[in-house]
PDB file of C-alpha atoms in Angstrom:
ATOM      1  CA  LYS A 718       0.000   0.000   0.000  1.00 34.00           C
ATOM      2  CA  PHE A 719       1.404   3.359  -1.028  1.00 34.00           C
ATOM      3  CA  LEU A 720       1.617   5.671   1.976  1.00 34.00           C
ATOM      4  CA  SER A 721       3.521   8.679   0.743  1.00 29.00           C
ATOM      5  CA  GLY A 722       5.004  10.037  -2.438  1.00 34.00           C
ATOM      6  CA  GLY A 723       7.756  12.415  -3.390  1.00 35.00           C
ATOM      7  CA  ASN A 724       8.330  15.728  -1.681  1.00 36.00           C
ATOM      8  CA  ARG A 725       9.071  17.821  -4.749  1.00 40.00           C
ATOM      9  CA  GLN A 726       6.888  20.893  -4.872  1.00 41.00           C
ATOM     10  CA  ASN A 727       6.736  23.964  -7.073  1.00 41.00           C
ATOM     11  CA  LYS A 728       5.745  26.651  -4.618  1.00 38.00           C
ATOM     12  CA  ASP A 729       5.528  29.282  -7.359  1.00 39.00           C
ATOM     13  CA  SER A 730       2.803  27.397  -9.221  1.00 38.00           C
ATOM     14  CA  THR A 731      -0.840  28.335  -8.854  1.00 36.00           C
ATOM     15  CA  ASP A 732      -3.651  26.259  -7.412  1.00 37.00           C
ATOM     16  CA  GLY A 733      -4.513  23.238  -9.539  1.00 35.00           C
ATOM     17  CA  ASP A 734      -8.286  23.596  -9.309  1.00 34.00           C
ATOM     18  CA  VAL A 735      -8.957  23.942 -13.033  1.00 34.00           C
ATOM     19  CA  MET A 736     -11.591  21.891 -14.845  1.00 32.00           C
ATOM     20  CA  ALA A 737     -13.280  21.990 -18.231  1.00 32.00           C
ATOM     21  CA  GLU A 738     -16.136  19.666 -19.172  1.00 34.00           C
ATOM     22  CA  ASN A 739     -17.716  18.595 -22.455  1.00 34.00           C
ATOM     23  CA  LEU A 740     -14.632  19.534 -24.439  1.00 34.00           C
ATOM     24  CA  VAL A 741     -14.213  17.335 -27.496  1.00 37.00           C
ATOM     25  CA  MET A 742     -10.596  16.715 -28.397  1.00 41.00           C
ATOM     26  CA  LYS A 743      -8.460  14.191 -30.215  1.00 42.00           C
ATOM     27  CA  THR A 744      -4.980  13.539 -28.877  1.00 46.00           C
ATOM     28  CA  ARG A 745      -2.006  12.217 -30.769  1.00 49.00           C
ATOM     29  CA  THR A 746      -2.868   8.748 -29.443  1.00 54.00           C
ATOM     30  CA  GLY A 747      -6.334   8.878 -30.995  1.00 72.00           C
ATOM     31  CA  ILE A 748      -8.309   9.286 -27.752  1.00 78.00           C
ATOM     32  CA  ILE A 749     -11.653  11.034 -28.176  1.00 89.00           C
ATOM     33  CA  SER A 750     -12.359  12.831 -24.909  1.00 90.00           C
ATOM     34  CA  ASP A 751     -15.259  14.801 -23.491  1.00 88.00           C
ATOM     35  CA  GLN A 752     -13.820  15.714 -20.054  1.00 95.00           C
ATOM     36  CA  ILE A 753     -10.485  17.098 -18.952  1.00 96.00           C
ATOM     37  CA  ALA A 754      -9.056  18.331 -15.662  1.00 97.00           C
ATOM     38  CA  CYS A 755      -5.722  19.762 -14.536  1.00 97.00           C
ATOM     39  CA  GLY A 756      -3.826  19.577 -11.274  1.00 98.00           C
ATOM     40  CA  LEU A 757      -0.699  21.410 -10.208  1.00 97.00           C
ATOM     41  CA  ARG A 758       1.586  19.402 -12.505  1.00 98.00           C
ATOM     42  CA  HIS A 759      -0.620  16.675 -13.966  1.00 98.00           C
ATOM     43  CA  SER A 760      -3.649  16.336 -16.217  1.00 98.00           C
ATOM     44  CA  VAL A 761      -6.363  13.732 -16.724  1.00 97.00           C
ATOM     45  CA  ILE A 762      -8.832  13.098 -19.531  1.00 96.00           C
ATOM     46  CA  VAL A 763     -11.878  10.842 -19.819  1.00 96.00           C
ATOM     47  CA  GLU A 764     -12.393   8.914 -23.043  1.00 95.00           C
ATOM     48  CA  ARG A 765     -15.853   9.525 -24.456  1.00 93.00           C
ATOM     49  CA  ASN A 766     -16.951   6.035 -25.486  1.00 91.00           C
ATOM     50  CA  THR A 767     -15.395   3.911 -22.739  1.00 94.00           C
ATOM     51  CA  GLY A 768     -15.187   6.204 -19.707  1.00 95.00           C
ATOM     52  CA  HIS A 769     -11.538   5.224 -19.317  1.00 96.00           C
ATOM     53  CA  VAL A 770      -9.307   7.745 -17.530  1.00 97.00           C
ATOM     54  CA  TYR A 771      -5.914   8.710 -18.955  1.00 97.00           C
ATOM     55  CA  ALA A 772      -3.316  10.664 -16.965  1.00 97.00           C
ATOM     56  CA  PHE A 773      -0.027  12.387 -17.737  1.00 97.00           C
ATOM     57  CA  GLY A 774       2.483  14.752 -16.150  1.00 98.00           C
ATOM     58  CA  TYR A 775       4.092  14.525 -12.714  1.00 98.00           C
ATOM     59  CA  GLY A 776       3.477  11.239 -10.910  1.00 97.00           C
ATOM     60  CA  GLY A 777       5.558  11.379  -7.727  1.00 97.00           C
ATOM     61  CA  ASN A 778       2.519  11.359  -5.428  1.00 97.00           C
ATOM     62  CA  GLY A 779       0.542   8.673  -7.235  1.00 97.00           C
ATOM     63  CA  GLU A 780      -1.700  11.188  -9.010  1.00 98.00           C
ATOM     64  CA  LEU A 781      -1.318   9.334 -12.326  1.00 98.00           C
ATOM     65  CA  GLY A 782      -2.910   6.173 -10.886  1.00 97.00           C
ATOM     66  CA  GLN A 783      -0.291   3.772 -12.218  1.00 96.00           C
ATOM     67  CA  GLY A 784       0.161   1.628  -9.117  1.00 95.00           C
ATOM     68  CA  PRO A 785       3.551   1.332  -7.381  1.00 92.00           C
ATOM     69  CA  THR A 786       5.391   2.857 -10.359  1.00 87.00           C
ATOM     70  CA  LEU A 787       5.714   6.539  -9.412  1.00 94.00           C
ATOM     71  CA  VAL A 788       7.021   7.990 -12.658  1.00 93.00           C
ATOM     72  CA  ASP A 789       6.320  11.077 -14.738  1.00 97.00           C
ATOM     73  CA  LEU A 790       4.506  10.442 -18.030  1.00 97.00           C
ATOM     74  CA  HIS A 791       4.713  12.667 -21.099  1.00 96.00           C
ATOM     75  CA  ILE A 792       1.874  10.993 -23.033  1.00 94.00           C
ATOM     76  CA  PRO A 793      -1.690  10.172 -21.855  1.00 95.00           C
ATOM     77  CA  THR A 794      -1.578   6.762 -20.151  1.00 95.00           C
ATOM     78  CA  ILE A 795      -4.566   4.748 -19.003  1.00 96.00           C
ATOM     79  CA  LEU A 796      -4.990   4.203 -15.252  1.00 96.00           C
ATOM     80  CA  HIS A 797      -4.038   0.952 -13.539  1.00 95.00           C
ATOM     81  CA  PRO A 798      -5.609  -1.934 -15.538  1.00 93.00           C
ATOM     82  CA  GLU A 799      -7.265  -3.584 -12.530  1.00 92.00           C
ATOM     83  CA  PHE A 800      -9.317  -0.434 -12.020  1.00 95.00           C
ATOM     84  CA  THR A 801      -9.863   0.381 -15.682  1.00 94.00           C
ATOM     85  CA  SER A 802     -11.181  -3.093 -16.513  1.00 93.00           C
ATOM     86  CA  LYS A 803     -13.968  -2.791 -13.937  1.00 94.00           C
ATOM     87  CA  TRP A 804     -14.973   0.882 -13.778  1.00 96.00           C
ATOM     88  CA  ARG A 805     -15.894   3.706 -16.135  1.00 96.00           C
ATOM     89  CA  CYS A 806     -15.658   7.367 -15.136  1.00 97.00           C
ATOM     90  CA  VAL A 807     -18.755   9.564 -15.145  1.00 95.00           C
ATOM     91  CA  THR A 808     -17.118  12.791 -13.983  1.00 96.00           C
ATOM     92  CA  LEU A 809     -13.891  13.820 -12.270  1.00 97.00           C
ATOM     93  CA  ALA A 810     -11.902  16.672 -10.755  1.00 98.00           C
ATOM     94  CA  CYS A 811      -8.261  17.372  -9.972  1.00 98.00           C
ATOM     95  CA  GLY A 812      -6.744  18.963  -6.898  1.00 98.00           C
ATOM     96  CA  GLY A 813      -3.162  20.080  -6.669  1.00 98.00           C
ATOM     97  CA  GLN A 814      -1.795  16.539  -6.472  1.00 98.00           C
ATOM     98  CA  HIS A 815      -4.887  14.353  -6.199  1.00 98.00           C
ATOM     99  CA  ASN A 816      -8.021  13.359  -8.090  1.00 98.00           C
ATOM    100  CA  LEU A 817     -11.663  12.528  -7.397  1.00 98.00           C
ATOM    101  CA  ALA A 818     -13.865  10.538  -9.771  1.00 98.00           C
ATOM    102  CA  ILE A 819     -17.467   9.347  -9.824  1.00 97.00           C
ATOM    103  CA  CYS A 820     -17.518   5.944 -11.519  1.00 97.00           C
ATOM    104  CA  GLN A 821     -19.899   3.189 -12.603  1.00 94.00           C
ATOM    105  CA  PRO A 822     -19.111  -0.542 -12.818  1.00 94.00           C
ATOM    106  CA  THR A 823     -18.599  -2.034 -16.266  1.00 89.00           C
ATOM    107  CA  LEU A 824     -19.107  -5.679 -15.247  1.00 70.00           C
ATOM    108  CA  GLY A 825     -22.486  -5.392 -13.555  1.00 56.00           C
ATOM    109  CA  GLU A 826     -23.422  -4.348 -10.051  1.00 45.00           C
ATOM    110  CA  ASP A 827     -22.798  -7.746  -8.443  1.00 45.00           C
ATOM    111  CA  SER A 828     -19.495  -8.508 -10.137  1.00 41.00           C
ATOM    112  CA  TYR A 829     -17.236  -6.077  -8.334  1.00 41.00           C
ATOM    113  CA  ARG A 830     -18.194  -4.598  -4.979  1.00 44.00           C
ATOM    114  CA  PHE A 831     -16.466  -2.192  -2.614  1.00 41.00           C
ATOM    115  CA  GLU A 832     -17.751  -2.826   0.891  1.00 37.00           C
ATOM    116  CA  GLY A 833     -18.493   0.449   2.636  1.00 37.00           C
ATOM    117  CA  ALA A 834     -17.946   2.502  -0.491  1.00 42.00           C
ATOM    118  CA  ALA A 835     -19.983   5.572  -1.301  1.00 43.00           C
ATOM    119  CA  ALA A 836     -22.214   3.722  -3.728  1.00 43.00           C
ATOM    120  CA  THR A 837     -25.631   4.680  -5.012  1.00 42.00           C
ATOM    121  CA  ASN A 838     -28.376   2.673  -6.671  1.00 40.00           C
ATOM    122  CA  HIS A 839     -30.556   5.433  -8.110  1.00 39.00           C
ATOM    123  CA  GLU A 840     -32.519   4.517 -11.226  1.00 38.00           C
ATOM    124  CA  ASN A 841     -30.308   1.464 -11.778  1.00 39.00           C
ATOM    125  CA  ASP A 842     -27.304   3.782 -11.981  1.00 56.00           C
ATOM    126  CA  ARG A 843     -24.816   2.560  -9.388  1.00 78.00           C
ATOM    127  CA  GLN A 844     -22.049   5.069  -8.811  1.00 88.00           C
ATOM    128  CA  VAL A 845     -18.984   4.962  -6.567  1.00 93.00           C
ATOM    129  CA  LEU A 846     -16.684   7.763  -5.435  1.00 96.00           C
ATOM    130  CA  PHE A 847     -12.953   7.122  -5.960  1.00 98.00           C
ATOM    131  CA  SER A 848      -9.819   9.109  -5.092  1.00 98.00           C
ATOM    132  CA  TRP A 849      -6.090   8.762  -5.700  1.00 98.00           C
ATOM    133  CA  GLY A 850      -2.853  10.745  -5.439  1.00 98.00           C
ATOM    134  CA  ARG A 851      -1.506  12.724  -2.486  1.00 98.00           C
ATOM    135  CA  GLY A 852      -3.617  12.269   0.617  1.00 98.00           C
ATOM    136  CA  LEU A 853      -1.491  13.319   3.577  1.00 97.00           C
ATOM    137  CA  GLU A 854      -3.796  16.225   4.402  1.00 97.00           C
ATOM    138  CA  GLY A 855      -6.874  14.003   4.164  1.00 98.00           C
ATOM    139  CA  GLN A 856      -7.947  15.133   0.689  1.00 98.00           C
ATOM    140  CA  LEU A 857      -8.505  11.528  -0.479  1.00 98.00           C
ATOM    141  CA  GLY A 858     -11.007  10.899   2.309  1.00 97.00           C
ATOM    142  CA  ILE A 859      -9.420   7.581   3.258  1.00 97.00           C
ATOM    143  CA  GLY A 860      -7.511   8.509   6.403  1.00 96.00           C
ATOM    144  CA  GLY A 861      -4.516  10.738   5.726  1.00 95.00           C
ATOM    145  CA  ILE A 862      -2.583   8.432   3.387  1.00 97.00           C
ATOM    146  CA  SER A 863      -1.704   8.711  -0.284  1.00 97.00           C
ATOM    147  CA  SER A 864      -2.679   6.157  -2.906  1.00 97.00           C
ATOM    148  CA  SER A 865      -1.224   5.446  -6.335  1.00 97.00           C
ATOM    149  CA  VAL A 866      -4.353   3.561  -7.444  1.00 97.00           C
ATOM    150  CA  PRO A 867      -7.986   4.703  -7.250  1.00 97.00           C
ATOM    151  CA  ARG A 868      -9.594   3.784  -3.927  1.00 97.00           C
ATOM    152  CA  SER A 869     -13.268   3.955  -2.995  1.00 95.00           C
ATOM    153  CA  VAL A 870     -14.280   6.658  -0.529  1.00 95.00           C
ATOM    154  CA  PRO A 871     -17.011   5.903   2.048  1.00 91.00           C
ATOM    155  CA  LEU A 872     -19.477   8.664   2.954  1.00 88.00           C
ATOM    156  CA  LYS A 873     -21.039   8.377   6.393  1.00 80.00           C
ATOM    157  CA  GLN A 874     -24.748   9.224   6.759  1.00 70.00           C
ATOM    158  CA  HIS A 875     -25.145   8.774   3.013  1.00 73.00           C
ATOM    159  CA  LYS A 876     -28.352   7.197   1.673  1.00 76.00           C
ATOM    160  CA  THR A 877     -27.848   4.712  -1.142  1.00 71.00           C
ATOM    161  CA  SER A 878     -30.770   6.282  -3.008  1.00 74.00           C
ATOM    162  CA  ASP A 879     -29.061   9.701  -3.076  1.00 83.00           C
ATOM    163  CA  ALA A 880     -26.686   9.679  -6.041  1.00 87.00           C
ATOM    164  CA  ILE A 881     -23.317  11.420  -5.953  1.00 91.00           C
ATOM    165  CA  VAL A 882     -23.510  13.983  -8.751  1.00 93.00           C
ATOM    166  CA  SER A 883     -20.600  16.412  -8.423  1.00 96.00           C
ATOM    167  CA  VAL A 884     -17.002  16.594  -7.191  1.00 98.00           C
ATOM    168  CA  ALA A 885     -14.592  19.502  -6.851  1.00 98.00           C
ATOM    169  CA  CYS A 886     -11.077  19.924  -5.474  1.00 98.00           C
ATOM    170  CA  GLY A 887      -8.874  22.632  -4.067  1.00 97.00           C
ATOM    171  CA  GLU A 888      -5.134  22.188  -3.803  1.00 97.00           C
ATOM    172  CA  TYR A 889      -5.363  20.104  -0.614  1.00 98.00           C
ATOM    173  CA  HIS A 890      -9.099  19.628   0.005  1.00 98.00           C
ATOM    174  CA  SER A 891     -12.085  18.010  -1.674  1.00 98.00           C
ATOM    175  CA  VAL A 892     -15.845  18.627  -1.919  1.00 98.00           C
ATOM    176  CA  VAL A 893     -18.587  16.178  -2.913  1.00 96.00           C
ATOM    177  CA  MET A 894     -22.279  16.907  -3.563  1.00 94.00           C
ATOM    178  CA  THR A 895     -25.225  14.514  -3.801  1.00 92.00           C
ATOM    179  CA  ARG A 896     -28.427  14.779  -5.825  1.00 91.00           C
ATOM    180  CA  ASP A 897     -30.321  15.799  -2.673  1.00 89.00           C
ATOM    181  CA  GLY A 898     -27.923  18.728  -2.222  1.00 91.00           C
ATOM    182  CA  LEU A 899     -25.875  17.317   0.667  1.00 92.00           C
ATOM    183  CA  VAL A 900     -22.253  18.492   0.681  1.00 95.00           C
ATOM    184  CA  TYR A 901     -19.318  16.533   2.114  1.00 96.00           C
ATOM    185  CA  THR A 902     -15.844  18.054   2.551  1.00 97.00           C
ATOM    186  CA  PHE A 903     -12.463  16.632   3.565  1.00 98.00           C
ATOM    187  CA  GLY A 904      -8.770  17.501   3.551  1.00 98.00           C
ATOM    188  CA  GLN A 905      -6.777  20.521   4.700  1.00 98.00           C
ATOM    189  CA  ASN A 906      -8.778  23.087   6.663  1.00 98.00           C
ATOM    190  CA  THR A 907      -6.264  25.698   7.811  1.00 96.00           C
ATOM    191  CA  CYS A 908      -8.405  28.563   6.498  1.00 97.00           C
ATOM    192  CA  GLY A 909     -11.788  27.032   7.226  1.00 96.00           C
ATOM    193  CA  ASN A 910     -12.073  25.887   3.619  1.00 95.00           C
ATOM    194  CA  LEU A 911     -14.039  22.766   4.617  1.00 97.00           C
ATOM    195  CA  GLY A 912     -16.912  24.867   5.979  1.00 95.00           C
ATOM    196  CA  LEU A 913     -17.218  22.751   9.124  1.00 95.00           C
ATOM    197  CA  GLY A 914     -17.141  25.531  11.716  1.00 93.00           C
ATOM    198  CA  HIS A 915     -13.546  24.879  12.811  1.00 95.00           C
ATOM    199  CA  TYR A 916      -9.997  24.852  11.422  1.00 97.00           C
ATOM    200  CA  ARG A 917      -9.068  21.194  11.927  1.00 96.00           C
ATOM    201  CA  ASP A 918      -8.183  19.018   8.964  1.00 97.00           C
ATOM    202  CA  SER A 919     -10.618  16.212   8.172  1.00 97.00           C
ATOM    203  CA  LYS A 920      -9.171  12.867   7.051  1.00 97.00           C
ATOM    204  CA  HIS A 921     -12.596  11.486   6.113  1.00 97.00           C
ATOM    205  CA  PRO A 922     -15.652  13.071   4.449  1.00 96.00           C
ATOM    206  CA  SER A 923     -17.642  15.257   6.848  1.00 96.00           C
ATOM    207  CA  LEU A 924     -21.191  16.402   6.180  1.00 94.00           C
ATOM    208  CA  MET A 925     -21.401  20.191   5.935  1.00 92.00           C
ATOM    209  CA  ASN A 926     -24.167  21.925   7.824  1.00 87.00           C
ATOM    210  CA  ILE A 927     -25.006  25.085   5.906  1.00 77.00           C
ATOM    211  CA  LYS A 928     -26.214  27.938   8.155  1.00 64.00           C
ATOM    212  CA  LYS A 929     -29.038  30.004   6.740  1.00 57.00           C
ATOM    213  CA  PHE A 930     -29.227  33.692   7.672  1.00 46.00           C
TER     214      PHE A 930
END
């Protein structure tokens, strides 16, 4: 299990929270994509027909999802085959050095289960939240560790009928929203960016209580 990655950082670079959806592009490798996202020093794209995720750029923290091989990649490379063969990506987001993705199984609901995962079964559309990359600040939602392969993220107090519909990332924190409008946050919280009423980091998803004035 990958616990930590490299320590190289470019402190002059800007926040990696950049995302563009529904962009049709054809890369040199012939991939037709309809989603892209950028981190601090890596990028990911989702192939239109298959939902496969390709990553490229800096990989020292596992953000390229290649398993134990923590290398930089200068061409789009599909994520670890064990994950890719069983899941297709619906939507994704990049943080500075991590990624979140909402995925659906490709082999049927009963063929590949993640016990305790944030799964939904709304209108026969089972979806699971995954994360990978740097996680030391808790931004992966799996307990303050990094991961070089996508790992399912459990959401406490989450109803299976309430589908996960949106994900977003800051440099070191993550935000998830469900169809019912519930918001979960996790990761670094030094400026209160998790919206939890305190400044403590959260290593697992915490349900945000939005105060109405």
